[in-house]
PDB file of N, CA, C and O in Angstrom:
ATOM      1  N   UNK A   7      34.299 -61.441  -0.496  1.00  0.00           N
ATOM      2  CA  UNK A   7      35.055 -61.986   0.612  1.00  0.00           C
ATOM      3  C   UNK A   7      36.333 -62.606   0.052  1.00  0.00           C
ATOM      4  O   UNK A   7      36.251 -63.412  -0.875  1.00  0.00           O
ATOM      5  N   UNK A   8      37.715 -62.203   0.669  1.00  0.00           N
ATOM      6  CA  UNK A   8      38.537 -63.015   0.326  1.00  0.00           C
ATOM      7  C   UNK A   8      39.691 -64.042   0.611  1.00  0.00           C
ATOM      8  O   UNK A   8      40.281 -63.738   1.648  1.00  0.00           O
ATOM      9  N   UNK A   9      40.092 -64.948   0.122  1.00  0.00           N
ATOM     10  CA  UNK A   9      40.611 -66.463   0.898  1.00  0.00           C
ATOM     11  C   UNK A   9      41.081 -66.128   2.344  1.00  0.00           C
ATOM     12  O   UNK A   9      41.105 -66.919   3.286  1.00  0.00           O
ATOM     13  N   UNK A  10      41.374 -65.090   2.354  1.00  0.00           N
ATOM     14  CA  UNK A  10      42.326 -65.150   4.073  1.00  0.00           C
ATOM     15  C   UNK A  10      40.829 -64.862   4.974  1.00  0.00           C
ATOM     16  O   UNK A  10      40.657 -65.571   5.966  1.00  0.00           O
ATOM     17  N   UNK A  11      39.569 -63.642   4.558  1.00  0.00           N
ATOM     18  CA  UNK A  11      38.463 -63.751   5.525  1.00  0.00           C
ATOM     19  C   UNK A  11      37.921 -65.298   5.490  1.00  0.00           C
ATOM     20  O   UNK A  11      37.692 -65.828   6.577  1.00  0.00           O
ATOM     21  N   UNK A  12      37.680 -66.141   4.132  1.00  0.00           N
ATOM     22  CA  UNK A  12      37.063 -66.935   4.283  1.00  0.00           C
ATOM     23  C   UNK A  12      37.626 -68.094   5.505  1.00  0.00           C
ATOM     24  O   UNK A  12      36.877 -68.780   6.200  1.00  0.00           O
ATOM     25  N   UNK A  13      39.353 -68.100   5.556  1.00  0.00           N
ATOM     26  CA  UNK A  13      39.415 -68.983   6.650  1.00  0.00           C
ATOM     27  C   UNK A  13      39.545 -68.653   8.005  1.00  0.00           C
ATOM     28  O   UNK A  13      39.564 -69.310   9.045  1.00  0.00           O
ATOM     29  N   UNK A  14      39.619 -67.605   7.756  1.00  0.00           N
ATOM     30  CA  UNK A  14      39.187 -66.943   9.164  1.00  0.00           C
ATOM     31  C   UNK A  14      37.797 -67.298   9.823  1.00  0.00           C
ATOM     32  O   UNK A  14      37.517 -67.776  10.923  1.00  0.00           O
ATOM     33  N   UNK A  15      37.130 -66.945   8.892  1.00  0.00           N
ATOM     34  CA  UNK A  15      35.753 -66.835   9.514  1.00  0.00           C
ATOM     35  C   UNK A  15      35.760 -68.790   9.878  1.00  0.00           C
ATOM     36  O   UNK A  15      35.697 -69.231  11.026  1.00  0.00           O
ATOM     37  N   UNK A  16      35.849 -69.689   8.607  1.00  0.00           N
ATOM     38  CA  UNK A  16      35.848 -71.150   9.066  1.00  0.00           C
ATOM     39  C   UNK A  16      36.711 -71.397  10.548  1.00  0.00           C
ATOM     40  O   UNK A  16      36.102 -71.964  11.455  1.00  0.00           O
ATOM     41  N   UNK A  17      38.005 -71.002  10.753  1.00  0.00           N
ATOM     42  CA  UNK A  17      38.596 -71.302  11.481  1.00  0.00           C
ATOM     43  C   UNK A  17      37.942 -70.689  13.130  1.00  0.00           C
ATOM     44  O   UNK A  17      38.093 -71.256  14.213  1.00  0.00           O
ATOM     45  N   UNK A  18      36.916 -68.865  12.759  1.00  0.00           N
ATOM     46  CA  UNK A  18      35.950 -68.770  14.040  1.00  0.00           C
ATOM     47  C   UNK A  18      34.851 -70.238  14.415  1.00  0.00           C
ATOM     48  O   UNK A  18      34.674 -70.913  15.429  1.00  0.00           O
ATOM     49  N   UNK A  19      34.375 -70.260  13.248  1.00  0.00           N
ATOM     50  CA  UNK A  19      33.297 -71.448  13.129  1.00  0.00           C
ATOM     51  C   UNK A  19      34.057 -72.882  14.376  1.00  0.00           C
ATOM     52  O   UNK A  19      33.700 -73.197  15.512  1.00  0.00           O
ATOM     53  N   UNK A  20      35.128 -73.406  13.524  1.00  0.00           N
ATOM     54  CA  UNK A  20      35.808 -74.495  14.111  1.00  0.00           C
ATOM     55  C   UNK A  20      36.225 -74.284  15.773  1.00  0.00           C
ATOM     56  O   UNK A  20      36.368 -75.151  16.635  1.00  0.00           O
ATOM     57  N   UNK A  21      36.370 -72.722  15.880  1.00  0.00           N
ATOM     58  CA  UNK A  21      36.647 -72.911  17.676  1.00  0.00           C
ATOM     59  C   UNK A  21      35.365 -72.713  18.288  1.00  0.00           C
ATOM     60  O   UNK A  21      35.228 -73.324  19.348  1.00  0.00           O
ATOM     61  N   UNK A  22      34.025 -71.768  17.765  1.00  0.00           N
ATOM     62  CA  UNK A  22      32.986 -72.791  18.297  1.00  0.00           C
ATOM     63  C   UNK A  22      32.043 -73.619  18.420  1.00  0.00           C
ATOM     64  O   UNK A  22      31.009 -73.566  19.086  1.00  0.00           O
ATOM     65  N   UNK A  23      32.540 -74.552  17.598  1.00  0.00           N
ATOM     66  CA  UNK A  23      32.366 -75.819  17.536  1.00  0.00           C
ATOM     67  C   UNK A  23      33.288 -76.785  18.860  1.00  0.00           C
ATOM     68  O   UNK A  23      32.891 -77.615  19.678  1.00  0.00           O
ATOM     69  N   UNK A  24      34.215 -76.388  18.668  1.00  0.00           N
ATOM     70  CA  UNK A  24      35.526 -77.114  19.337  1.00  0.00           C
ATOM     71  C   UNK A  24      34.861 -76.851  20.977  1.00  0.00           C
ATOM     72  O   UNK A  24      34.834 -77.705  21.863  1.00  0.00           O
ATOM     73  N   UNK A  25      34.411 -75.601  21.069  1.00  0.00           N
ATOM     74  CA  UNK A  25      34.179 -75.258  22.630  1.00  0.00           C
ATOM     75  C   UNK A  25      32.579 -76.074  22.846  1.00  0.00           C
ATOM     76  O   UNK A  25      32.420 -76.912  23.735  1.00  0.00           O
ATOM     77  N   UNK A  26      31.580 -75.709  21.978  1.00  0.00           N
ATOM     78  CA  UNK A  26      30.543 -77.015  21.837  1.00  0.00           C
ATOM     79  C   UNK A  26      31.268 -78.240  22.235  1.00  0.00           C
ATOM     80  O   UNK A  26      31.111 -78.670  23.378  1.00  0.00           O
ATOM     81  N   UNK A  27      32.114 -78.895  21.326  1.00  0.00           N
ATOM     82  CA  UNK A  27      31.929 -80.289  21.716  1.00  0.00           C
ATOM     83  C   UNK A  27      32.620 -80.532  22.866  1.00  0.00           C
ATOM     84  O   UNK A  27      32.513 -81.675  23.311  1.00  0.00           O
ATOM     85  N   UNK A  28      33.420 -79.623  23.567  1.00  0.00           N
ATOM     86  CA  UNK A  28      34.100 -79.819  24.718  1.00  0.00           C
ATOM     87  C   UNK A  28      32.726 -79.937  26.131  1.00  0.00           C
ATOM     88  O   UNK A  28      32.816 -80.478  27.233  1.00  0.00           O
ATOM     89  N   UNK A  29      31.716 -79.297  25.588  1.00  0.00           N
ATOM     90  CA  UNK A  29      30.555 -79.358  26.627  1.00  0.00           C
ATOM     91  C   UNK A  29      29.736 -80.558  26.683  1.00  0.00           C
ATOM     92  O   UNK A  29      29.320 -81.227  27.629  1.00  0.00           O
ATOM     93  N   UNK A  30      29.579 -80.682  25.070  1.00  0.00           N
ATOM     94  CA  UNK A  30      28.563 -82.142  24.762  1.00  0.00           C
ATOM     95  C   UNK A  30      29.162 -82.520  23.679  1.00  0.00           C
ATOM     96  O   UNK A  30      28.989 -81.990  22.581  1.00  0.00           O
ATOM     97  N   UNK A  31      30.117 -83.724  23.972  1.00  0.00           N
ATOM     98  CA  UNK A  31      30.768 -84.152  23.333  1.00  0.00           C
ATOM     99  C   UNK A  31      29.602 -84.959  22.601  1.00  0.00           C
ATOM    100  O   UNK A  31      28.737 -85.689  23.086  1.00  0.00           O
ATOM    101  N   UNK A  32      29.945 -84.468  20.821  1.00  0.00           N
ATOM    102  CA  UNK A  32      29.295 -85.486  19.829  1.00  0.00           C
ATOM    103  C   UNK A  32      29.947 -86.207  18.721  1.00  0.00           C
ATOM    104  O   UNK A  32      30.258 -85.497  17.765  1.00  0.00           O
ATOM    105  N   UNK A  33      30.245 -87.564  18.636  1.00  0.00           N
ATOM    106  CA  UNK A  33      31.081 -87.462  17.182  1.00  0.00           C
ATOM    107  C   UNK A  33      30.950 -87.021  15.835  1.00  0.00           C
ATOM    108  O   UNK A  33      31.691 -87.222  14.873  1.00  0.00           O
ATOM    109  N   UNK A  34      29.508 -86.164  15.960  1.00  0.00           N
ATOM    110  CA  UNK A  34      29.094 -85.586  14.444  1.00  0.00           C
ATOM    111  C   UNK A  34      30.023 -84.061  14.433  1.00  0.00           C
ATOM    112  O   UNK A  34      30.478 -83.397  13.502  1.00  0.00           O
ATOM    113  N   UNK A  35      30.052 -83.869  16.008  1.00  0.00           N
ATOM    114  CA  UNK A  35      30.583 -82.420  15.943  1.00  0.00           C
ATOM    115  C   UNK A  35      32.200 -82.690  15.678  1.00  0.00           C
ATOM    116  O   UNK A  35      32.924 -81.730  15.413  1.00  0.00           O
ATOM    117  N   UNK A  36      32.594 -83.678  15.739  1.00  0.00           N
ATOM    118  CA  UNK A  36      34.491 -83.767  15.654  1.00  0.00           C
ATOM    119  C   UNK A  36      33.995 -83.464  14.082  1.00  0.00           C
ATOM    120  O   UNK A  36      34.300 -82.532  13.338  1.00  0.00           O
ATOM    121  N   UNK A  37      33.289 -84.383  13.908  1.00  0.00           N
ATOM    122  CA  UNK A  37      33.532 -84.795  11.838  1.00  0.00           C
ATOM    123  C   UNK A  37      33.549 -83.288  11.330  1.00  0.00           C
ATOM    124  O   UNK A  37      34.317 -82.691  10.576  1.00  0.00           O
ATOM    125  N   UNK A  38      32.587 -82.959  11.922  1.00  0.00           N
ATOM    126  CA  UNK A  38      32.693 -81.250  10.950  1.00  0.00           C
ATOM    127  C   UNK A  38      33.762 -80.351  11.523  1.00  0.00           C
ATOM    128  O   UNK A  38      34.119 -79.432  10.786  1.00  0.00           O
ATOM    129  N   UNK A  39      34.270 -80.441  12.571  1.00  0.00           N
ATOM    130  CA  UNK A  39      35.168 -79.959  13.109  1.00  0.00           C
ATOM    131  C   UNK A  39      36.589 -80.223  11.941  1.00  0.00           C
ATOM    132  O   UNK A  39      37.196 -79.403  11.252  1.00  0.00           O
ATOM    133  N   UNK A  40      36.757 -81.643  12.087  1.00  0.00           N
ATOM    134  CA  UNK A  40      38.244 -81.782  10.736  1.00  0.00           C
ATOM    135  C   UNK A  40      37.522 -81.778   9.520  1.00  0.00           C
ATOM    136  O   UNK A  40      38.220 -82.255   8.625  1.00  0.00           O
ATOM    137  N   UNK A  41      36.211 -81.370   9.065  1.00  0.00           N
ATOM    138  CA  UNK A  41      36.179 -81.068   7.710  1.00  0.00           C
ATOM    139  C   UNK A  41      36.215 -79.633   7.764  1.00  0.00           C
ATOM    140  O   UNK A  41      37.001 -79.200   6.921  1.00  0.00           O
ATOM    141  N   UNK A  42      35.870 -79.075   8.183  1.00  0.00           N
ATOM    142  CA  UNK A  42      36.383 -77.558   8.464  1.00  0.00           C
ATOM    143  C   UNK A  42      37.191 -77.279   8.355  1.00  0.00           C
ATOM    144  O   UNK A  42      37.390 -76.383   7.534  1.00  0.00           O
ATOM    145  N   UNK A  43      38.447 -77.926   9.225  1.00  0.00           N
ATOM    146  CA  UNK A  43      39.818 -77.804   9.233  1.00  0.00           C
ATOM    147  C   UNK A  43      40.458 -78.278   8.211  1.00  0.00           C
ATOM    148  O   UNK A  43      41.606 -77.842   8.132  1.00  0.00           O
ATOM    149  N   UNK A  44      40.096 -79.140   7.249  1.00  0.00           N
ATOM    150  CA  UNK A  44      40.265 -79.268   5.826  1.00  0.00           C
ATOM    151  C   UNK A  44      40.149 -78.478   5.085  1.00  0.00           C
ATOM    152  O   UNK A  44      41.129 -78.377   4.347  1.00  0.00           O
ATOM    153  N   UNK A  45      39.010 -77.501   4.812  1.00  0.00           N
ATOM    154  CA  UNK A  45      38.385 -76.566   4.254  1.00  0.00           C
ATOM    155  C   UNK A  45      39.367 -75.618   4.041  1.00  0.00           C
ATOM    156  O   UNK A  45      39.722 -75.187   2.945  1.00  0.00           O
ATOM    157  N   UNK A  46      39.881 -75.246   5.352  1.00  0.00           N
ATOM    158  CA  UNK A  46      40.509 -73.659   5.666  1.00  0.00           C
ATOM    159  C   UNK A  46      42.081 -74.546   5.660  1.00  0.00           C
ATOM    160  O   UNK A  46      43.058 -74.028   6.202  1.00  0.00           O
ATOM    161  N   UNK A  47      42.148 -75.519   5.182  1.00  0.00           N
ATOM    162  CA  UNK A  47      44.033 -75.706   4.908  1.00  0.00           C
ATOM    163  C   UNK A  47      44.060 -76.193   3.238  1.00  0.00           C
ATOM    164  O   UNK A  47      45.113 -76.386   2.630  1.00  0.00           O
ATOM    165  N   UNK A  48      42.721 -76.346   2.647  1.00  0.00           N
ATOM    166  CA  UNK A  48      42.377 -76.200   1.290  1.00  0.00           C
ATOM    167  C   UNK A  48      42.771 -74.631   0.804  1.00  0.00           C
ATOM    168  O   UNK A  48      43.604 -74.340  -0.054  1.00  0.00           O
ATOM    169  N   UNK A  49      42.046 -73.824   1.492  1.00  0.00           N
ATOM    170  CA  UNK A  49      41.869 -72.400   1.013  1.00  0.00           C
ATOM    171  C   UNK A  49      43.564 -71.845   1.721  1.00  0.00           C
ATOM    172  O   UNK A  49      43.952 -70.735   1.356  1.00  0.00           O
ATOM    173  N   UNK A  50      43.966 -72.208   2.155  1.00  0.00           N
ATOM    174  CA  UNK A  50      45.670 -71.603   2.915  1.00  0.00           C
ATOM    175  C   UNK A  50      46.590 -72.064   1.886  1.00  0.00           C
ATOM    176  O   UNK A  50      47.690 -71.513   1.948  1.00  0.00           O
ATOM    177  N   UNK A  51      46.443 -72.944   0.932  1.00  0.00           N
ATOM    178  CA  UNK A  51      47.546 -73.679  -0.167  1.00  0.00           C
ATOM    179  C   UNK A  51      46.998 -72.764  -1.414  1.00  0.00           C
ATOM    180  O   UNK A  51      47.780 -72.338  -2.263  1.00  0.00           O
ATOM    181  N   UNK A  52      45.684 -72.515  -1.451  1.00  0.00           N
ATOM    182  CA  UNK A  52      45.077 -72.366  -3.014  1.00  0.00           C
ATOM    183  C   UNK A  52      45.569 -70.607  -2.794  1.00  0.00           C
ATOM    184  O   UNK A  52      46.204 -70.047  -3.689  1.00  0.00           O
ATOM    185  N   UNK A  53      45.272 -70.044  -1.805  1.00  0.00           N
ATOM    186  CA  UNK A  53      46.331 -68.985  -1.302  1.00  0.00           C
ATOM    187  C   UNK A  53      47.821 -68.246  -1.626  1.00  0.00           C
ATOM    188  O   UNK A  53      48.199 -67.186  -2.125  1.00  0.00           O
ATOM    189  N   UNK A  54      48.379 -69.346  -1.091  1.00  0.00           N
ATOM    190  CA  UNK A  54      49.628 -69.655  -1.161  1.00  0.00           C
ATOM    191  C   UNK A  54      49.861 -69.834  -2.997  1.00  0.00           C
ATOM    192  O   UNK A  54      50.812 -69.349  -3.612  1.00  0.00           O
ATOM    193  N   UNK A  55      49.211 -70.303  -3.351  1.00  0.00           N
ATOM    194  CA  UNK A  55      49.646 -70.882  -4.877  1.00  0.00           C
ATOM    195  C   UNK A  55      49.204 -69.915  -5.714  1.00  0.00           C
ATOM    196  O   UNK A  55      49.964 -69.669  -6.651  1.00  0.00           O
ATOM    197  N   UNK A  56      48.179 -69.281  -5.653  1.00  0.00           N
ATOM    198  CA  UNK A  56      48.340 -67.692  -6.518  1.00  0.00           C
ATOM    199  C   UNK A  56      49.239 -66.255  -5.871  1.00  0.00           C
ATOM    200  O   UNK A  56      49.227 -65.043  -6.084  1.00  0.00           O
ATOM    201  N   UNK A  57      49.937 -67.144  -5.035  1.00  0.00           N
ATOM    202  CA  UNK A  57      51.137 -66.199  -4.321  1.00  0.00           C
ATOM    203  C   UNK A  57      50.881 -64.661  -4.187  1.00  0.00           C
ATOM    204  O   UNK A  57      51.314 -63.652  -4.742  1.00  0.00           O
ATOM    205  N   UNK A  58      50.004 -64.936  -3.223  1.00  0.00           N
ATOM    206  CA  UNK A  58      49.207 -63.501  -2.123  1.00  0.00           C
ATOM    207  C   UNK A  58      49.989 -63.736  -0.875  1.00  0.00           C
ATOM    208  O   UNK A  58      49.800 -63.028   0.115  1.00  0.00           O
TER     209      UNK A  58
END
């Protein structure tokens, strides 16, 4: 798998999650929501920096 599927696939994960917590809002589901979104702007720089 490589960096651009992996944040893809996190960034599928994060919208449904995002549509979860819009139904039943939980604050465990935000937390993983911006660690996710950490994750996949981790993997978009480390990306970027072996200049793909």
């Amino acid at each position: 798998m490589t960096i651009p599927e992996m944040t893809e696939a996190i960034e599928g994960a994060t919208a449904v999650l995002t549509d979860m917590s819009a139904e039943h809002p939980d604050p465990r589901i935000a937390l993983v929501i911006a660690a996710l979104g950490a994750c996949a702007e981790s993997l978009d720089r480390m990306w970027e920096r072996e200049g793909r």
